[in-house]
mmCIF file of N, CA and C in Angstrom:
data_model
loop_
_atom_site.group_PDB
_atom_site.id
_atom_site.type_symbol
_atom_site.label_atom_id
_atom_site.label_comp_id
_atom_site.label_asym_id
_atom_site.label_seq_id
_atom_site.Cartn_x
_atom_site.Cartn_y
_atom_site.Cartn_z
ATOM 1 N N MET A 56 -54.682 51.281 -7.003
ATOM 2 C CA MET A 56 -56.049 51.685 -6.761
ATOM 3 C C MET A 56 -56.338 53.023 -7.424
ATOM 4 N N ARG A 57 -55.383 53.930 -7.336
ATOM 5 C CA ARG A 57 -55.586 55.241 -7.962
ATOM 6 C C ARG A 57 -55.753 55.107 -9.476
ATOM 7 N N ALA A 58 -54.910 54.275 -10.082
ATOM 8 C CA ALA A 58 -54.987 54.086 -11.534
ATOM 9 C C ALA A 58 -56.327 53.465 -11.925
ATOM 10 N N ALA A 59 -56.778 52.501 -11.155
ATOM 11 C CA ALA A 59 -58.070 51.865 -11.442
ATOM 12 C C ALA A 59 -59.199 52.876 -11.301
ATOM 13 N N ARG A 60 -59.147 53.702 -10.252
ATOM 14 C CA ARG A 60 -60.178 54.724 -10.077
ATOM 15 C C ARG A 60 -60.170 55.713 -11.228
ATOM 16 N N ALA A 61 -58.955 56.085 -11.665
ATOM 17 C CA ALA A 61 -58.840 57.039 -12.774
ATOM 18 C C ALA A 61 -59.454 56.459 -14.048
ATOM 19 N N LEU A 62 -59.201 55.180 -14.327
ATOM 20 C CA LEU A 62 -59.784 54.547 -15.504
ATOM 21 C C LEU A 62 -61.308 54.531 -15.435
ATOM 22 N N LEU A 63 -61.831 54.366 -14.236
ATOM 23 C CA LEU A 63 -63.284 54.322 -14.055
ATOM 24 C C LEU A 63 -63.910 55.708 -13.915
ATOM 25 N N GLY A 64 -63.078 56.703 -13.634
ATOM 26 C CA GLY A 64 -63.599 58.054 -13.433
ATOM 27 C C GLY A 64 -64.356 58.205 -12.128
ATOM 28 N N ILE A 65 -63.874 57.516 -11.085
ATOM 29 C CA ILE A 65 -64.533 57.606 -9.772
ATOM 30 C C ILE A 65 -63.558 58.145 -8.736
ATOM 31 N N ASP A 66 -64.096 58.680 -7.649
ATOM 32 C CA ASP A 66 -63.249 59.177 -6.576
ATOM 33 C C ASP A 66 -63.202 58.155 -5.440
ATOM 34 N N GLN A 67 -62.457 58.476 -4.395
ATOM 35 C CA GLN A 67 -62.294 57.562 -3.269
ATOM 36 C C GLN A 67 -63.632 57.249 -2.603
ATOM 37 N N ARG A 68 -64.487 58.238 -2.486
ATOM 38 C CA ARG A 68 -65.786 58.035 -1.845
ATOM 39 C C ARG A 68 -66.620 57.018 -2.641
ATOM 40 N N GLN A 69 -66.605 57.148 -3.960
ATOM 41 C CA GLN A 69 -67.368 56.219 -4.792
ATOM 42 C C GLN A 69 -66.801 54.802 -4.693
ATOM 43 N N LEU A 70 -65.471 54.664 -4.660
ATOM 44 C CA LEU A 70 -64.872 53.341 -4.491
ATOM 45 C C LEU A 70 -65.253 52.758 -3.139
ATOM 46 N N ALA A 71 -65.232 53.577 -2.102
ATOM 47 C CA ALA A 71 -65.623 53.105 -0.773
ATOM 48 C C ALA A 71 -67.057 52.582 -0.791
ATOM 49 N N GLU A 72 -67.937 53.290 -1.471
ATOM 50 C CA GLU A 72 -69.333 52.853 -1.561
ATOM 51 C C GLU A 72 -69.450 51.546 -2.342
ATOM 52 N N LEU A 73 -68.743 51.445 -3.468
ATOM 53 C CA LEU A 73 -68.788 50.221 -4.270
ATOM 54 C C LEU A 73 -68.263 49.018 -3.499
ATOM 55 N N ALA A 74 -67.233 49.246 -2.684
ATOM 56 C CA ALA A 74 -66.607 48.167 -1.919
ATOM 57 C C ALA A 74 -67.267 47.957 -0.557
ATOM 58 N N GLU A 75 -68.230 48.813 -0.236
ATOM 59 C CA GLU A 75 -68.898 48.768 1.072
ATOM 60 C C GLU A 75 -67.891 48.884 2.211
ATOM 61 N N LEU A 76 -67.002 49.884 2.069
ATOM 62 C CA LEU A 76 -66.003 50.199 3.080
ATOM 63 C C LEU A 76 -66.147 51.666 3.453
ATOM 64 N N SER A 77 -65.506 52.056 4.540
ATOM 65 C CA SER A 77 -65.538 53.467 4.918
ATOM 66 C C SER A 77 -64.542 54.246 4.061
ATOM 67 N N LEU A 78 -64.812 55.519 3.887
ATOM 68 C CA LEU A 78 -63.899 56.385 3.145
ATOM 69 C C LEU A 78 -62.507 56.396 3.777
ATOM 70 N N PRO A 79 -62.391 56.514 5.124
ATOM 71 C CA PRO A 79 -61.045 56.493 5.720
ATOM 72 C C PRO A 79 -60.274 55.199 5.428
ATOM 73 N N THR A 80 -60.973 54.071 5.301
ATOM 74 C CA THR A 80 -60.301 52.802 4.980
ATOM 75 C C THR A 80 -59.684 52.880 3.592
ATOM 76 N N VAL A 81 -60.446 53.355 2.620
ATOM 77 C CA VAL A 81 -59.929 53.488 1.258
ATOM 78 C C VAL A 81 -58.782 54.497 1.238
ATOM 79 N N GLN A 82 -58.914 55.598 1.951
ATOM 80 C CA GLN A 82 -57.852 56.596 2.005
ATOM 81 C C GLN A 82 -56.573 56.019 2.592
ATOM 82 N N ARG A 83 -56.688 55.231 3.668
ATOM 83 C CA ARG A 83 -55.504 54.592 4.275
ATOM 84 C C ARG A 83 -54.859 53.616 3.291
ATOM 85 N N MET A 84 -55.690 52.840 2.600
ATOM 86 C CA MET A 84 -55.159 51.867 1.651
ATOM 87 C C MET A 84 -54.387 52.573 0.537
ATOM 88 N N GLU A 85 -54.923 53.655 0.030
ATOM 89 C CA GLU A 85 -54.271 54.376 -1.063
ATOM 90 C C GLU A 85 -53.037 55.142 -0.615
ATOM 91 N N SER A 86 -52.963 55.497 0.645
ATOM 92 C CA SER A 86 -51.822 56.289 1.117
ATOM 93 C C SER A 86 -50.595 55.428 1.402
ATOM 94 N N ALA A 87 -50.751 54.109 1.352
ATOM 95 C CA ALA A 87 -49.627 53.212 1.618
ATOM 96 C C ALA A 87 -48.538 53.427 0.568
ATOM 97 N N ASP A 88 -47.307 53.430 1.008
ATOM 98 C CA ASP A 88 -46.168 53.586 0.108
ATOM 99 C C ASP A 88 -45.666 52.189 -0.260
ATOM 100 N N GLY A 89 -45.971 51.746 -1.456
ATOM 101 C CA GLY A 89 -45.568 50.395 -1.867
ATOM 102 C C GLY A 89 -46.670 49.402 -1.590
ATOM 103 N N VAL A 90 -46.446 48.486 -0.654
ATOM 104 C CA VAL A 90 -47.403 47.434 -0.321
ATOM 105 C C VAL A 90 -48.588 48.027 0.430
ATOM 106 N N VAL A 91 -49.794 47.714 -0.031
ATOM 107 C CA VAL A 91 -51.008 48.190 0.633
ATOM 108 C C VAL A 91 -51.191 47.402 1.918
ATOM 109 N N ARG A 92 -51.351 48.111 3.008
ATOM 110 C CA ARG A 92 -51.544 47.454 4.304
ATOM 111 C C ARG A 92 -53.012 47.574 4.705
ATOM 112 N N CYS A 93 -53.656 46.416 4.788
ATOM 113 C CA CYS A 93 -55.061 46.369 5.199
ATOM 114 C C CYS A 93 -55.402 44.928 5.527
ATOM 115 N N ASN A 94 -56.616 44.709 6.026
ATOM 116 C CA ASN A 94 -56.990 43.326 6.277
ATOM 117 C C ASN A 94 -57.448 42.691 4.967
ATOM 118 N N VAL A 95 -57.438 41.384 4.927
ATOM 119 C CA VAL A 95 -57.747 40.643 3.701
ATOM 120 C C VAL A 95 -59.164 40.933 3.229
ATOM 121 N N ASP A 96 -60.104 41.045 4.145
ATOM 122 C CA ASP A 96 -61.496 41.302 3.772
ATOM 123 C C ASP A 96 -61.619 42.634 3.024
ATOM 124 N N SER A 97 -60.959 43.670 3.523
ATOM 125 C CA SER A 97 -61.015 44.975 2.864
ATOM 126 C C SER A 97 -60.411 44.907 1.470
ATOM 127 N N MET A 98 -59.270 44.241 1.334
ATOM 128 C CA MET A 98 -58.632 44.129 0.028
ATOM 129 C C MET A 98 -59.520 43.356 -0.945
ATOM 130 N N MET A 99 -60.129 42.279 -0.487
ATOM 131 C CA MET A 99 -60.998 41.485 -1.358
ATOM 132 C C MET A 99 -62.224 42.291 -1.786
ATOM 133 N N ARG A 100 -62.745 43.112 -0.894
ATOM 134 C CA ARG A 100 -63.892 43.963 -1.249
ATOM 135 C C ARG A 100 -63.525 44.966 -2.338
ATOM 136 N N VAL A 101 -62.341 45.558 -2.213
ATOM 137 C CA VAL A 101 -61.893 46.521 -3.218
ATOM 138 C C VAL A 101 -61.657 45.823 -4.555
ATOM 139 N N ILE A 102 -60.978 44.696 -4.530
ATOM 140 C CA ILE A 102 -60.713 43.953 -5.767
ATOM 141 C C ILE A 102 -62.013 43.570 -6.449
ATOM 142 N N GLU A 103 -62.958 43.032 -5.695
ATOM 143 C CA GLU A 103 -64.242 42.627 -6.272
ATOM 144 C C GLU A 103 -64.995 43.827 -6.842
ATOM 145 N N ALA A 104 -64.977 44.939 -6.121
ATOM 146 C CA ALA A 104 -65.670 46.143 -6.597
ATOM 147 C C ALA A 104 -65.050 46.646 -7.894
ATOM 148 N N LEU A 105 -63.720 46.660 -7.966
ATOM 149 C CA LEU A 105 -63.047 47.125 -9.173
ATOM 150 C C LEU A 105 -63.312 46.195 -10.352
ATOM 151 N N GLN A 106 -63.253 44.899 -10.104
ATOM 152 C CA GLN A 106 -63.507 43.941 -11.178
ATOM 153 C C GLN A 106 -64.947 44.028 -11.664
ATOM 154 N N THR A 107 -65.875 44.178 -10.762
ATOM 155 C CA THR A 107 -67.288 44.309 -11.135
ATOM 156 C C THR A 107 -67.498 45.567 -11.979
ATOM 157 N N ALA A 108 -66.728 46.612 -11.672
ATOM 158 C CA ALA A 108 -66.850 47.874 -12.404
ATOM 159 C C ALA A 108 -66.134 47.838 -13.751
ATOM 160 N N GLY A 109 -65.384 46.758 -14.031
ATOM 161 C CA GLY A 109 -64.751 46.622 -15.337
ATOM 162 C C GLY A 109 -63.244 46.711 -15.363
ATOM 163 N N ILE A 110 -62.613 46.640 -14.212
ATOM 164 C CA ILE A 110 -61.153 46.708 -14.147
ATOM 165 C C ILE A 110 -60.570 45.303 -14.177
ATOM 166 N N GLU A 111 -59.506 45.147 -14.943
ATOM 167 C CA GLU A 111 -58.757 43.895 -14.967
ATOM 168 C C GLU A 111 -57.434 44.142 -14.262
ATOM 169 N N LEU A 112 -57.143 43.361 -13.238
ATOM 170 C CA LEU A 112 -55.882 43.488 -12.521
ATOM 171 C C LEU A 112 -54.846 42.625 -13.234
ATOM 172 N N ILE A 113 -53.684 43.171 -13.481
ATOM 173 C CA ILE A 113 -52.624 42.463 -14.187
ATOM 174 C C ILE A 113 -51.541 42.104 -13.181
ATOM 175 N N ALA A 114 -51.362 40.827 -12.952
ATOM 176 C CA ALA A 114 -50.375 40.361 -11.983
ATOM 177 C C ALA A 114 -48.971 40.421 -12.566
ATOM 178 N N GLU A 115 -47.987 40.426 -11.692
ATOM 179 C CA GLU A 115 -46.589 40.380 -12.118
ATOM 180 C C GLU A 115 -46.386 39.149 -12.985
ATOM 181 N N GLY A 116 -45.799 39.319 -14.149
ATOM 182 C CA GLY A 116 -45.527 38.199 -15.039
ATOM 183 C C GLY A 116 -46.688 37.808 -15.935
ATOM 184 N N ALA A 117 -47.852 38.426 -15.740
ATOM 185 C CA ALA A 117 -49.007 38.111 -16.581
ATOM 186 C C ALA A 117 -48.877 38.860 -17.905
ATOM 187 N N SER A 118 -49.639 38.431 -18.889
ATOM 188 C CA SER A 118 -49.596 39.075 -20.196
ATOM 189 C C SER A 118 -50.001 40.535 -20.094
ATOM 190 N N SER A 119 -49.161 41.386 -20.614
ATOM 191 C CA SER A 119 -49.424 42.814 -20.659
ATOM 192 C C SER A 119 -48.615 43.384 -21.813
ATOM 193 N N THR A 120 -49.203 44.275 -22.567
ATOM 194 C CA THR A 120 -48.483 44.820 -23.712
ATOM 195 C C THR A 120 -47.287 45.656 -23.300
ATOM 196 N N THR A 121 -47.282 46.168 -22.076
ATOM 197 C CA THR A 121 -46.166 46.998 -21.623
ATOM 198 C C THR A 121 -45.301 46.305 -20.585
ATOM 199 N N GLY A 122 -45.663 45.090 -20.161
ATOM 200 C CA GLY A 122 -44.896 44.372 -19.152
ATOM 201 C C GLY A 122 -45.173 44.877 -17.755
ATOM 202 N N GLY A 123 -44.910 44.046 -16.772
ATOM 203 C CA GLY A 123 -45.118 44.438 -15.379
ATOM 204 C C GLY A 123 -46.565 44.362 -14.949
ATOM 205 N N ARG A 124 -46.793 44.792 -13.712
ATOM 206 C CA ARG A 124 -48.142 44.744 -13.188
ATOM 207 C C ARG A 124 -48.872 46.026 -13.450
ATOM 208 N N GLY A 125 -50.174 46.002 -13.234
ATOM 209 C CA GLY A 125 -50.962 47.206 -13.429
ATOM 210 C C GLY A 125 -52.437 46.904 -13.511
ATOM 211 N N VAL A 126 -53.160 47.816 -14.079
ATOM 212 C CA VAL A 126 -54.603 47.675 -14.260
ATOM 213 C C VAL A 126 -54.963 48.122 -15.662
ATOM 214 N N ARG A 127 -56.052 47.607 -16.160
ATOM 215 C CA ARG A 127 -56.592 48.068 -17.425
ATOM 216 C C ARG A 127 -58.081 47.802 -17.418
ATOM 217 N N LEU A 128 -58.800 48.510 -18.258
ATOM 218 C CA LEU A 128 -60.218 48.242 -18.411
ATOM 219 C C LEU A 128 -60.368 46.913 -19.124
ATOM 220 N N ARG A 129 -61.220 46.068 -18.627
ATOM 221 C CA ARG A 129 -61.468 44.781 -19.237
ATOM 222 C C ARG A 129 -62.223 44.978 -20.536
ATOM 223 N N ASP A 130 -61.902 44.220 -21.540
ATOM 224 C CA ASP A 130 -62.628 44.250 -22.807
ATOM 225 C C ASP A 130 -64.079 43.903 -22.522
ATOM 226 N N GLN A 131 -65.001 44.701 -23.010
ATOM 227 C CA GLN A 131 -66.426 44.496 -22.737
ATOM 228 C C GLN A 131 -66.898 43.129 -23.192
ATOM 229 N N GLY A 132 -66.244 42.523 -24.163
ATOM 230 C CA GLY A 132 -66.612 41.189 -24.623
ATOM 231 C C GLY A 132 -66.038 40.081 -23.753
ATOM 232 N N ASP A 133 -65.136 40.424 -22.831
ATOM 233 C CA ASP A 133 -64.490 39.449 -21.961
ATOM 234 C C ASP A 133 -65.320 39.258 -20.708
ATOM 235 N N THR A 134 -65.930 38.085 -20.554
ATOM 236 C CA THR A 134 -66.758 37.820 -19.381
ATOM 237 C C THR A 134 -65.991 37.085 -18.300
ATOM 238 N N ALA A 135 -64.758 36.658 -18.586
ATOM 239 C CA ALA A 135 -63.966 35.946 -17.579
ATOM 240 C C ALA A 135 -63.518 36.917 -16.499
ATOM 241 N N GLN A 136 -63.449 36.413 -15.277
ATOM 242 C CA GLN A 136 -62.951 37.223 -14.170
ATOM 243 C C GLN A 136 -61.803 36.532 -13.590
#
């Protein structure tokens, strides 16, 4: 989440607003060590907000120039989600 926010140039408060969540919820999610602990609805809201803002989530084993999981800005010409 931090990496995605950094790519977008937004802070936790802005992500909370985009995801329609409270700031403390986003703060708790980001403070998790390893696996993010939250309810499914909150996670889906964050994922949707990040994707709408232009972030592409890279799953384990998915194509990535550096390997592994992560995030990257989606190519502006790529309309697939």
